[in-house]
JSON list of C-alpha atoms in Angstrom, two decimals:
[
{"chain": "A", "resi": 54, "resn": "MET", "atom": "CA", "xyz": [-5.07, 14.19, 6.52]},
{"chain": "A", "resi": 55, "resn": "LYS", "atom": "CA", "xyz": [-7.99, 13.78, 4.16]},
{"chain": "A", "resi": 56, "resn": "ILE", "atom": "CA", "xyz": [-7.34, 12.97, 0.53]},
{"chain": "A", "resi": 57, "resn": "LEU", "atom": "CA", "xyz": [-10.12, 13.44, -1.96]},
{"chain": "A", "resi": 58, "resn": "VAL", "atom": "CA", "xyz": [-9.81, 11.35, -5.08]},
{"chain": "A", "resi": 59, "resn": "GLU", "atom": "CA", "xyz": [-12.06, 10.53, -7.97]},
{"chain": "A", "resi": 60, "resn": "LYS", "atom": "CA", "xyz": [-11.95, 6.90, -9.02]},
{"chain": "A", "resi": 61, "resn": "LYS", "atom": "CA", "xyz": [-12.67, 7.70, -12.65]},
{"chain": "A", "resi": 62, "resn": "GLU", "atom": "CA", "xyz": [-9.56, 9.87, -12.99]},
{"chain": "A", "resi": 63, "resn": "PHE", "atom": "CA", "xyz": [-7.32, 6.96, -11.94]},
{"chain": "A", "resi": 64, "resn": "LEU", "atom": "CA", "xyz": [-8.92, 4.45, -14.29]},
{"chain": "A", "resi": 65, "resn": "GLU", "atom": "CA", "xyz": [-7.40, 6.23, -17.29]},
{"chain": "A", "resi": 66, "resn": "TYR", "atom": "CA", "xyz": [-3.80, 5.91, -16.04]},
{"chain": "A", "resi": 67, "resn": "PRO", "atom": "CA", "xyz": [-1.56, 3.13, -17.41]},
{"chain": "A", "resi": 68, "resn": "GLU", "atom": "CA", "xyz": [-1.28, 0.11, -15.14]},
{"chain": "A", "resi": 69, "resn": "ASP", "atom": "CA", "xyz": [2.39, 0.75, -14.31]},
{"chain": "A", "resi": 70, "resn": "VAL", "atom": "CA", "xyz": [1.56, 4.28, -13.16]},
{"chain": "A", "resi": 71, "resn": "LYS", "atom": "CA", "xyz": [-1.31, 2.98, -11.02]},
{"chain": "A", "resi": 72, "resn": "LEU", "atom": "CA", "xyz": [1.04, 0.46, -9.41]},
{"chain": "A", "resi": 73, "resn": "LEU", "atom": "CA", "xyz": [3.52, 3.19, -8.45]},
{"chain": "A", "resi": 74, "resn": "LEU", "atom": "CA", "xyz": [0.68, 5.39, -7.27]},
{"chain": "A", "resi": 75, "resn": "SER", "atom": "CA", "xyz": [-0.64, 2.59, -5.07]},
{"chain": "A", "resi": 76, "resn": "ILE", "atom": "CA", "xyz": [2.73, 2.31, -3.32]},
{"chain": "A", "resi": 77, "resn": "ALA", "atom": "CA", "xyz": [2.85, 6.07, -2.75]},
{"chain": "A", "resi": 78, "resn": "LEU", "atom": "CA", "xyz": [-0.73, 6.17, -1.45]},
{"chain": "A", "resi": 79, "resn": "TYR", "atom": "CA", "xyz": [0.01, 3.34, 0.98]},
{"chain": "A", "resi": 80, "resn": "GLU", "atom": "CA", "xyz": [2.99, 5.24, 2.38]},
{"chain": "A", "resi": 81, "resn": "VAL", "atom": "CA", "xyz": [1.20, 8.55, 2.97]},
{"chain": "A", "resi": 82, "resn": "THR", "atom": "CA", "xyz": [-2.40, 7.55, 3.77]},
{"chain": "A", "resi": 83, "resn": "PRO", "atom": "CA", "xyz": [-4.05, 5.33, 6.36]},
{"chain": "A", "resi": 84, "resn": "TYR", "atom": "CA", "xyz": [-5.71, 3.31, 3.57]},
{"chain": "A", "resi": 85, "resn": "SER", "atom": "CA", "xyz": [-5.28, -0.45, 3.34]},
{"chain": "A", "resi": 86, "resn": "TRP", "atom": "CA", "xyz": [-4.06, -2.20, 0.19]},
{"chain": "A", "resi": 87, "resn": "ASP", "atom": "CA", "xyz": [-7.65, -3.31, -0.45]},
{"chain": "A", "resi": 88, "resn": "LYS", "atom": "CA", "xyz": [-8.99, 0.25, -0.29]},
{"chain": "A", "resi": 89, "resn": "ILE", "atom": "CA", "xyz": [-6.19, 1.51, -2.56]},
{"chain": "A", "resi": 90, "resn": "ALA", "atom": "CA", "xyz": [-6.86, -1.30, -5.03]},
{"chain": "A", "resi": 91, "resn": "GLU", "atom": "CA", "xyz": [-10.54, -0.34, -5.08]},
{"chain": "A", "resi": 92, "resn": "MET", "atom": "CA", "xyz": [-9.71, 3.34, -5.69]},
{"chain": "A", "resi": 93, "resn": "LEU", "atom": "CA", "xyz": [-7.34, 2.53, -8.55]},
{"chain": "A", "resi": 94, "resn": "GLY", "atom": "CA", "xyz": [-9.53, -0.09, -10.20]},
{"chain": "A", "resi": 95, "resn": "PHE", "atom": "CA", "xyz": [-7.30, -3.06, -9.34]},
{"chain": "A", "resi": 96, "resn": "ASN", "atom": "CA", "xyz": [-8.39, -6.45, -8.11]},
{"chain": "A", "resi": 97, "resn": "PRO", "atom": "CA", "xyz": [-6.92, -6.55, -4.56]},
{"chain": "A", "resi": 98, "resn": "LEU", "atom": "CA", "xyz": [-5.44, -10.02, -5.06]},
{"chain": "A", "resi": 99, "resn": "ILE", "atom": "CA", "xyz": [-3.76, -9.03, -8.31]},
{"chain": "A", "resi": 100, "resn": "LEU", "atom": "CA", "xyz": [-2.36, -5.86, -6.73]},
{"chain": "A", "resi": 101, "resn": "ARG", "atom": "CA", "xyz": [-0.86, -7.89, -3.88]},
{"chain": "A", "resi": 102, "resn": "GLU", "atom": "CA", "xyz": [0.68, -10.39, -6.31]},
{"chain": "A", "resi": 103, "resn": "ARG", "atom": "CA", "xyz": [2.31, -7.60, -8.31]},
{"chain": "A", "resi": 104, "resn": "LEU", "atom": "CA", "xyz": [3.62, -5.93, -5.18]},
{"chain": "A", "resi": 105, "resn": "LYS", "atom": "CA", "xyz": [5.10, -9.22, -3.98]},
{"chain": "A", "resi": 106, "resn": "ALA", "atom": "CA", "xyz": [6.73, -9.75, -7.39]},
{"chain": "A", "resi": 107, "resn": "PHE", "atom": "CA", "xyz": [8.53, -6.41, -6.99]},
{"chain": "A", "resi": 108, "resn": "GLY", "atom": "CA", "xyz": [9.49, -7.15, -3.38]},
{"chain": "A", "resi": 109, "resn": "ILE", "atom": "CA", "xyz": [7.26, -4.43, -1.93]},
{"chain": "A", "resi": 110, "resn": "PRO", "atom": "CA", "xyz": [6.39, -5.16, 1.72]},
{"chain": "A", "resi": 111, "resn": "LEU", "atom": "CA", "xyz": [2.67, -5.58, 2.23]},
{"chain": "A", "resi": 112, "resn": "HIS", "atom": "CA", "xyz": [2.83, -4.18, 5.77]},
{"chain": "A", "resi": 113, "resn": "LYS", "atom": "CA", "xyz": [3.97, -0.74, 6.83]},
{"chain": "A", "resi": 114, "resn": "TYR", "atom": "CA", "xyz": [6.44, -2.24, 9.28]},
{"chain": "A", "resi": 115, "resn": "GLY", "atom": "CA", "xyz": [9.24, -4.45, 8.06]},
{"chain": "A", "resi": 116, "resn": "GLU", "atom": "CA", "xyz": [10.26, -7.52, 10.03]},
{"chain": "A", "resi": 117, "resn": "GLN", "atom": "CA", "xyz": [13.28, -5.76, 11.58]},
{"chain": "A", "resi": 118, "resn": "GLU", "atom": "CA", "xyz": [11.14, -2.84, 12.72]},
{"chain": "A", "resi": 119, "resn": "MET", "atom": "CA", "xyz": [8.58, -5.19, 14.27]},
{"chain": "A", "resi": 120, "resn": "LEU", "atom": "CA", "xyz": [11.31, -7.06, 16.16]},
{"chain": "A", "resi": 121, "resn": "GLY", "atom": "CA", "xyz": [12.67, -3.74, 17.41]},
{"chain": "A", "resi": 122, "resn": "GLU", "atom": "CA", "xyz": [9.20, -2.71, 18.60]},
{"chain": "A", "resi": 123, "resn": "ILE", "atom": "CA", "xyz": [8.75, -6.03, 20.42]},
{"chain": "A", "resi": 124, "resn": "GLU", "atom": "CA", "xyz": [12.16, -5.70, 22.09]},
{"chain": "A", "resi": 125, "resn": "ALA", "atom": "CA", "xyz": [11.41, -2.12, 23.15]},
{"chain": "A", "resi": 126, "resn": "ALA", "atom": "CA", "xyz": [8.07, -3.20, 24.61]},
{"chain": "A", "resi": 127, "resn": "ARG", "atom": "CA", "xyz": [9.75, -5.98, 26.61]},
{"chain": "A", "resi": 128, "resn": "ASN", "atom": "CA", "xyz": [12.27, -3.52, 28.05]},
{"chain": "A", "resi": 129, "resn": "LEU", "atom": "CA", "xyz": [9.53, -1.30, 29.50]}
]
């Protein structure tokens, strides 16, 4: 899936909206947090700090899912 976005259109959004948009983009695109931060005009470190403050996982897989994947791989 290819998503075409213009950086300048995102720069006008309020910061709270950009934060929510970053979470949504991470869920539906293959982009990394750094790429999403760049697209939305965030500093990548600041974006990660804000996400951590809200308890948003910084990886697509949660710890439980990773443990399940490891266990499934061992059972093969």
